[in-house]
Coordinates of N, CA and C in Angstrom, one line a residue:
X213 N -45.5 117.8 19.9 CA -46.0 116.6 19.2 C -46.2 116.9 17.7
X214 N -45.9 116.0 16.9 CA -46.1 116.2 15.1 C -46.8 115.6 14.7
X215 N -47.7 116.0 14.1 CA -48.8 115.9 13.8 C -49.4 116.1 11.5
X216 N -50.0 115.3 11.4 CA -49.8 115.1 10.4 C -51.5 115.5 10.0
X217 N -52.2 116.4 8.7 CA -53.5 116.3 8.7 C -53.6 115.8 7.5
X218 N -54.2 114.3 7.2 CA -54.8 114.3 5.7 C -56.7 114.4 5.5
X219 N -56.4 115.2 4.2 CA -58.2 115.4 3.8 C -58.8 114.1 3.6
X220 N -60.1 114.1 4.4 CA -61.1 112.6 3.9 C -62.5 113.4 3.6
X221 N -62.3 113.2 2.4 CA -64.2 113.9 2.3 C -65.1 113.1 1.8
X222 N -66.0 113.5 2.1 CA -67.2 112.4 2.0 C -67.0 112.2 0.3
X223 N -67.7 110.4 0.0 CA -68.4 110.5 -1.1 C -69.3 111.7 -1.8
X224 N -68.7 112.0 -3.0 CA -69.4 113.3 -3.8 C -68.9 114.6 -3.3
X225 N -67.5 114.6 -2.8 CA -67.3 116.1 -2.7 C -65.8 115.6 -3.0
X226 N -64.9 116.8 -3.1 CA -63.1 116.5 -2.9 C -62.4 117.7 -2.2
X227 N -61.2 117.3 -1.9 CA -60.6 118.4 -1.3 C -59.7 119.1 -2.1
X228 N -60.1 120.7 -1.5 CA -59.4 121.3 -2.8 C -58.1 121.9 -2.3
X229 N -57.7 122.2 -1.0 CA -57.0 123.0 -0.4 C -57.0 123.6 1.2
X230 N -55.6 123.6 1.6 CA -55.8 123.7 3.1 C -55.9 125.2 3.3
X231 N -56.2 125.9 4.3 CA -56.0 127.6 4.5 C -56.0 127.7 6.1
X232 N -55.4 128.5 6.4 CA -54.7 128.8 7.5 C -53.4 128.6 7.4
X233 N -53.3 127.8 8.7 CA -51.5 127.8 9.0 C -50.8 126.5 8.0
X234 N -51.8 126.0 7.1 CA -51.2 125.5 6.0 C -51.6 125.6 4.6
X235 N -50.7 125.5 3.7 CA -51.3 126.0 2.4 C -51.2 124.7 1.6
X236 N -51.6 124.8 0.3 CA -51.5 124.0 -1.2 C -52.7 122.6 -0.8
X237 N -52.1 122.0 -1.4 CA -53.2 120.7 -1.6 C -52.9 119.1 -1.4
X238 N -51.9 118.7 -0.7 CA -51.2 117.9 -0.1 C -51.5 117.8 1.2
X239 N -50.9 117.0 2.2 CA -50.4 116.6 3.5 C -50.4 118.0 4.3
X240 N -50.8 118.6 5.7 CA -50.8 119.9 6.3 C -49.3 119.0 7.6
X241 N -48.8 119.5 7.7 CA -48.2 119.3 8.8 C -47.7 120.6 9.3
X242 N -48.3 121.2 10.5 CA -48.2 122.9 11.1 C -47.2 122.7 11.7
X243 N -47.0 123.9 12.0 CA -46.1 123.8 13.4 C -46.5 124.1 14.4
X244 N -46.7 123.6 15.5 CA -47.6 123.6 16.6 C -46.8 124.6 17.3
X245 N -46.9 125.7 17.6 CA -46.2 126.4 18.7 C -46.8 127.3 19.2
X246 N -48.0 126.9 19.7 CA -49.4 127.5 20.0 C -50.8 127.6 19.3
X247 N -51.7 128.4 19.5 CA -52.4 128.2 18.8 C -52.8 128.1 17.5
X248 N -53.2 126.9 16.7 CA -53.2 126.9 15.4 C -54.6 126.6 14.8
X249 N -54.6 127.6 13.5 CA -56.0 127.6 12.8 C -55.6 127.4 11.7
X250 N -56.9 126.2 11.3 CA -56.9 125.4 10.1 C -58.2 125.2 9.1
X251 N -58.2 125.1 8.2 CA -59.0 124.9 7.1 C -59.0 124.0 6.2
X252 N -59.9 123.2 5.8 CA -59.5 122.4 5.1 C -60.9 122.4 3.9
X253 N -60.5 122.9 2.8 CA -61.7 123.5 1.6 C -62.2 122.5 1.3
X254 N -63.4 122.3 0.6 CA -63.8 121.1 0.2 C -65.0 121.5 -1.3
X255 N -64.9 120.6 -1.8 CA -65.9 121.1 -2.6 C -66.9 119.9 -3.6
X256 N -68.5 120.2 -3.5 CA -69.5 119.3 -3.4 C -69.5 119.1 -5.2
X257 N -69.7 117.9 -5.8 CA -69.3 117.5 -7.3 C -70.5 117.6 -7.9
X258 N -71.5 117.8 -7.1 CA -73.5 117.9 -7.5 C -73.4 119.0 -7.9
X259 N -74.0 119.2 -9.0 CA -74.1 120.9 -9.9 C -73.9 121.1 -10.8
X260 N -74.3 121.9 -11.9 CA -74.2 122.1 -13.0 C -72.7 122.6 -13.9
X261 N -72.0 122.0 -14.6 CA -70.9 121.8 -14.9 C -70.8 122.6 -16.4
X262 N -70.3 123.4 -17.0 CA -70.1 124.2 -18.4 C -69.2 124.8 -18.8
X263 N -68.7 124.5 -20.3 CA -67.6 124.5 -20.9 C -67.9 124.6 -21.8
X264 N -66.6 123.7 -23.1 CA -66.6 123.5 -24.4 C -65.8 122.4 -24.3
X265 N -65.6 121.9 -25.6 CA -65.6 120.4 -25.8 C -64.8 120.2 -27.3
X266 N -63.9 119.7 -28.1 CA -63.7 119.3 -29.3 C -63.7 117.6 -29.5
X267 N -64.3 117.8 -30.3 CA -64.3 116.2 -31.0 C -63.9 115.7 -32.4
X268 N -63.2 115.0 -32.5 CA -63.1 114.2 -33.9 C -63.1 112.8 -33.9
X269 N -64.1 112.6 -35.1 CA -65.1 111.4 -35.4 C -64.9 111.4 -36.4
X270 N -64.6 109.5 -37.0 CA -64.5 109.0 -38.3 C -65.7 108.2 -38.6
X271 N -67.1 108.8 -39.0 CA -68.1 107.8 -39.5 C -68.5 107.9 -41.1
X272 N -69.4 106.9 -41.6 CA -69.9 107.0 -42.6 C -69.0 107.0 -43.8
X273 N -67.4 107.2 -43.7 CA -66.5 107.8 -44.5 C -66.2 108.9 -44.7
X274 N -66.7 109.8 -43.5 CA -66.5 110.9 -43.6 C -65.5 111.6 -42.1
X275 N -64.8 112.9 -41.9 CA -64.4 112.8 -40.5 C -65.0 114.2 -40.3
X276 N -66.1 114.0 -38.7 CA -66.3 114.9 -38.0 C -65.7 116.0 -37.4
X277 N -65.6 116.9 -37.2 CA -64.3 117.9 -36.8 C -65.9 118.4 -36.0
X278 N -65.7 118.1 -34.6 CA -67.0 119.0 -33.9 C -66.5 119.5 -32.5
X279 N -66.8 121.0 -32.4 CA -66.2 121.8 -30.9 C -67.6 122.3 -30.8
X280 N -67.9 122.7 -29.5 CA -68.7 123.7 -29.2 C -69.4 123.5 -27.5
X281 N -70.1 123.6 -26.8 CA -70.1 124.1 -25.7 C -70.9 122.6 -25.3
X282 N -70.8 122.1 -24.1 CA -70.8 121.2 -23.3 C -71.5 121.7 -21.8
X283 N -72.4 121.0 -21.5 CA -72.9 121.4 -19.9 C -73.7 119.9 -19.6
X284 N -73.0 119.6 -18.2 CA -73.1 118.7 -17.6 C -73.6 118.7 -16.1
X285 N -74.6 118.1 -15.7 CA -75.0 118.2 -14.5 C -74.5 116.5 -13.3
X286 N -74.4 117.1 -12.5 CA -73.9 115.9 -11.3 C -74.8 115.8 -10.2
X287 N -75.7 114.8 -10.5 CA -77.0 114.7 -9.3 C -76.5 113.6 -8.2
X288 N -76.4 113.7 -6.8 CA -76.3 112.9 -6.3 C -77.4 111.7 -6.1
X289 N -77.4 110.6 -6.1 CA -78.8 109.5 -5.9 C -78.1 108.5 -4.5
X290 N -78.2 109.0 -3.2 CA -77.5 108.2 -2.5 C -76.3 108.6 -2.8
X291 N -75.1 107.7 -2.8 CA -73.9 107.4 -2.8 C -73.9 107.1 -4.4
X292 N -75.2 107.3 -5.3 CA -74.6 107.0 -6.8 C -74.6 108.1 -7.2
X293 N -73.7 108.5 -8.3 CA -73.9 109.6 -9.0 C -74.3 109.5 -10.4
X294 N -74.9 110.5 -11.2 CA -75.6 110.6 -12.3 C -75.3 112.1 -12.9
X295 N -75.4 111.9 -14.3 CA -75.0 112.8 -15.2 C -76.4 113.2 -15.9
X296 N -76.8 114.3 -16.8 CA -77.5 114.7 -18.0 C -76.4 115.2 -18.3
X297 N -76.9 116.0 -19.9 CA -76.4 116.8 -20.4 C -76.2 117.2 -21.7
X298 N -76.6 118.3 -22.1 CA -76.4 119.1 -23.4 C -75.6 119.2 -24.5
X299 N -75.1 118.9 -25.7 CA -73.9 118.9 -26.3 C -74.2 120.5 -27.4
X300 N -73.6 121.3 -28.2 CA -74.3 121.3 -29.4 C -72.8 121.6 -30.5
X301 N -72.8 122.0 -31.2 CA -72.1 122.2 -32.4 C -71.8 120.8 -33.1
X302 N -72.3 119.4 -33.0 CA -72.6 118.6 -33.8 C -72.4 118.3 -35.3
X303 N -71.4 118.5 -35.5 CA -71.6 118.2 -37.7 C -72.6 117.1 -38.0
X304 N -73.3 117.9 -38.9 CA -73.8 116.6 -39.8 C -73.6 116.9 -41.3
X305 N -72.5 115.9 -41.7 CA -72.3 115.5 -43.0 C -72.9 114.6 -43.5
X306 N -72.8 114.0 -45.0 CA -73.6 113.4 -46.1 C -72.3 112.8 -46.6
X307 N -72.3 111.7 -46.9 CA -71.4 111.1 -47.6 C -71.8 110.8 -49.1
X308 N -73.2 111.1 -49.5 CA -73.3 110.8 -50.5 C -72.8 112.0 -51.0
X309 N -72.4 113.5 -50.5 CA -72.3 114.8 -51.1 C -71.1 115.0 -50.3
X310 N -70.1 113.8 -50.8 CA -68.6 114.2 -50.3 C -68.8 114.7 -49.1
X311 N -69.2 114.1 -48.4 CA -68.8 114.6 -47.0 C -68.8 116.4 -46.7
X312 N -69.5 117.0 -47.4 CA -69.6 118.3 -47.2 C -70.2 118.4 -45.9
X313 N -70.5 119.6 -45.5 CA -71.2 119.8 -44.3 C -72.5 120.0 -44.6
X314 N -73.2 119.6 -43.8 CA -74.4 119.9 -44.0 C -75.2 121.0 -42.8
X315 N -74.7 120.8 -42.1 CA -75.1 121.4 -41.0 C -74.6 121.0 -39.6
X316 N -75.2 122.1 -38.4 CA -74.9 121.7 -37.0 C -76.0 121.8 -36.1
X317 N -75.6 120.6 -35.2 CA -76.7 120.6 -34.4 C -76.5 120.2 -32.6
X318 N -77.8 120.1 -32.2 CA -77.6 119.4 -30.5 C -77.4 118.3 -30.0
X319 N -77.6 118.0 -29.0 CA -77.9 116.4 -28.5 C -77.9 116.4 -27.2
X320 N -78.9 115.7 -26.5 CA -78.8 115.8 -25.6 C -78.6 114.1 -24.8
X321 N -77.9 114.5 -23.3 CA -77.5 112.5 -23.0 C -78.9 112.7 -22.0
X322 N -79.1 111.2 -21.7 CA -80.3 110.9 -21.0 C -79.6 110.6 -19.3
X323 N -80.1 110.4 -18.1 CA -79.5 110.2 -16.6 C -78.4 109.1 -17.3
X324 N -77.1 109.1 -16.4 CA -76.6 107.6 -16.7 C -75.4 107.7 -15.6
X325 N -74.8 107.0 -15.1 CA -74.0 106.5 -13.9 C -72.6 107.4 -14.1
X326 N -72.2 107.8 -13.4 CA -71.1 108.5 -13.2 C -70.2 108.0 -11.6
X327 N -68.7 107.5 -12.1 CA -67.9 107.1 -11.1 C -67.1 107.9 -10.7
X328 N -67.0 108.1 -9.2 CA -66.2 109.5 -8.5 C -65.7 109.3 -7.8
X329 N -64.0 109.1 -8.1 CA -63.3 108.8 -7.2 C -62.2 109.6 -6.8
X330 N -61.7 110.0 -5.5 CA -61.0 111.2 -5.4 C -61.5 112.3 -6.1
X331 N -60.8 113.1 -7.0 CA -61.2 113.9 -8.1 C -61.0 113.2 -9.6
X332 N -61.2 112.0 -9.3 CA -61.6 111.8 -11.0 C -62.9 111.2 -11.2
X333 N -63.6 111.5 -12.2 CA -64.8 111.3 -12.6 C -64.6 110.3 -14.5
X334 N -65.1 109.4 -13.9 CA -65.1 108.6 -15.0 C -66.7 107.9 -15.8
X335 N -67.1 107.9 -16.7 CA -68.4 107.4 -17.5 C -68.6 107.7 -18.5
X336 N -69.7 107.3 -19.1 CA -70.0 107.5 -21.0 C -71.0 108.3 -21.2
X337 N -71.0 109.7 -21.5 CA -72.2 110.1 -22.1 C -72.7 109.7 -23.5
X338 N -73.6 109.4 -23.8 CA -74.5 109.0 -25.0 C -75.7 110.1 -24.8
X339 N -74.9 111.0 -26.0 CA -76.3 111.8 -26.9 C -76.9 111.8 -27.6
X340 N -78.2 111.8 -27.6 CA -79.3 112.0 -28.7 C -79.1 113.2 -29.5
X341 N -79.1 112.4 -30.8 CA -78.7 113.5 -31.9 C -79.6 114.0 -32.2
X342 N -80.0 115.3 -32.3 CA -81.2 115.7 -33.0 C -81.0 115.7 -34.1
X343 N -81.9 116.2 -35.2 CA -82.1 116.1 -36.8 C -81.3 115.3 -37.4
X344 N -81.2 114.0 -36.5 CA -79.9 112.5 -36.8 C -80.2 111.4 -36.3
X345 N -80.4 110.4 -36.7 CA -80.9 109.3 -36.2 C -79.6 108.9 -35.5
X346 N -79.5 108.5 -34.2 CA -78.5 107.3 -33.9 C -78.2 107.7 -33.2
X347 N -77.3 108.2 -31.8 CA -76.3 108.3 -30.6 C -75.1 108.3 -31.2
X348 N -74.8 109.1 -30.0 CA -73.1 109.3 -30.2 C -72.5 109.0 -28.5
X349 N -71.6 107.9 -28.5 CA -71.4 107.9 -27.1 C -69.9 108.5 -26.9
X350 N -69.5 109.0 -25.8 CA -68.2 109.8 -25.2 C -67.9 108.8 -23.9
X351 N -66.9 107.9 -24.0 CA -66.4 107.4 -22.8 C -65.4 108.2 -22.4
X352 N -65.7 109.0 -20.7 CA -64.5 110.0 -20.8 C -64.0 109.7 -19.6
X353 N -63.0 110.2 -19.3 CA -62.0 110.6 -18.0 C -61.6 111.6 -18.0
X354 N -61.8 112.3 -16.3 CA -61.7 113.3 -16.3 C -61.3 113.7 -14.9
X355 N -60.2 114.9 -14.8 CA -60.0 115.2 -13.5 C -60.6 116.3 -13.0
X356 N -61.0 116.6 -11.4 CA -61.5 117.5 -11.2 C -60.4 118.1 -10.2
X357 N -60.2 119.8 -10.5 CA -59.1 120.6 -9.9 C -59.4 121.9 -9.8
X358 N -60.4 122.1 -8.2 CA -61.0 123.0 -7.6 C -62.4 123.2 -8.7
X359 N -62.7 124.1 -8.9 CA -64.2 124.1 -9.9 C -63.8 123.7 -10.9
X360 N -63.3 123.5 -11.6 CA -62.9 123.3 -12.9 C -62.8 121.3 -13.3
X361 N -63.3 120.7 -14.3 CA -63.3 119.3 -14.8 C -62.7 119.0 -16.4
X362 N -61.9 118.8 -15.8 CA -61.4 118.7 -17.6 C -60.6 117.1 -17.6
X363 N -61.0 117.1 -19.0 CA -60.5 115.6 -19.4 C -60.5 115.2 -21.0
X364 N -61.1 114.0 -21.2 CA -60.8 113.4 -22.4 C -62.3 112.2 -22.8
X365 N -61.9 111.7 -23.7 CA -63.0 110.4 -24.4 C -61.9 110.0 -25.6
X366 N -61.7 109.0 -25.9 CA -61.6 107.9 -26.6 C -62.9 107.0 -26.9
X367 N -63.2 106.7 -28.3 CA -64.1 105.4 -28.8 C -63.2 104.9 -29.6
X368 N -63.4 103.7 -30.7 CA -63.0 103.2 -31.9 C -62.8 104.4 -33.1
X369 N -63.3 105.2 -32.8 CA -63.9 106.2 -34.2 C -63.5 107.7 -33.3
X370 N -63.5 107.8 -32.6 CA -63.1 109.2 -32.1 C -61.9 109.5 -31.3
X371 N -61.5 110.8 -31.0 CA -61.0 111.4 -29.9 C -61.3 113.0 -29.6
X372 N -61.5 113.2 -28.1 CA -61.9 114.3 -28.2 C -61.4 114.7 -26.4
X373 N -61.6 116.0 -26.1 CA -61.9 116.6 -25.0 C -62.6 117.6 -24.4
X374 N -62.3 117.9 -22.8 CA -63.5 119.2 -22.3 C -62.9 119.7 -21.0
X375 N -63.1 121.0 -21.3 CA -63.1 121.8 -19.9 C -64.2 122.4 -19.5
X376 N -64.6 122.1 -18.3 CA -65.7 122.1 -18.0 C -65.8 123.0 -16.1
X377 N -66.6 124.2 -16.3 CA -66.2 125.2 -14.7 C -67.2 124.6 -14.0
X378 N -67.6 124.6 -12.4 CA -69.1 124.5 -12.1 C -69.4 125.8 -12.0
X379 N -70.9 125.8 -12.3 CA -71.6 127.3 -12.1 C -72.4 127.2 -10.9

């Protein structure tokens, strides 16, 4: 008999890979010619997520050039999911002083809804800027492939990306 195995994992987890008598990350179909042992990896998307991040931003008249380390957390609430999270290397420039630099800083996003489907995770983090008045939002997409999350953001004024491990 042929036999076909596809992964279904719950809400908030994905599959990462089969082990045993089948390998990679697709469709298992064994060959049954006795006894067969199978595995099918999975892995839970709740957890603390950390990396680095580049961004470029056109405000004020001036352009942002900002990289620096990213950590994101994934709480389950029921079947919703929810983000925080830390930014820092932040430019803050002055346009009245030619857009020189002035310095760098943090920000941090407040809880906010995160959409998980298969392995892609899609939503907007909005940071509080410190020593800055105002938010900065990141609408991103992002795929998730085994621990690892990496992706992108587009706004009107930006483009940027992140890779991001779980710890």
């Amino acid at each position: 008999t042929a036999v076909t195995l596809v992964a279904s994992p719950a809400a908030g987890s994905i599959f990462t890979s089969w082990g045993g008598a089948c390998a990679g990350n697709t469709e298992c179909a064994p060959v049954l010619d006795g006894d067969v042992a199978i595995t099918a990896n999975l892995e839970t998307l709740a957890g603390t997520w950390s990396g680095t991040y580049t961004n470029t931003r056109q405000a004020f008249g001036c352009t942002f050039n900002n990289a620096g380390n990213l950590s994101i957390t994934f709480a389950a609430d029921g079947t919703v999911f929810s983000t925080t999270g830390t930014i820092d290397g932040l430019e803050l420039r002055q346009p009245a002083n030619n857009c020189n630099l002035v310095g760098k800083t943090t920000g941090t996003a407040p809880k906010e809804s995160a959409t998980l489907a298969g392995n892609k995770a899609t939503g907007t983090w909005t940071f509080n800027v410190q020593n800055a008045s105002g938010t900065l939002d990141f609408p991103y997409t992002g795929t998730i492939s085994g621990n690892t999350l990496s992706g992108s953001w587009t706004c009107a004024t930006c483009v940027g990306s992140f890779t991001l491990k779980k710890q």
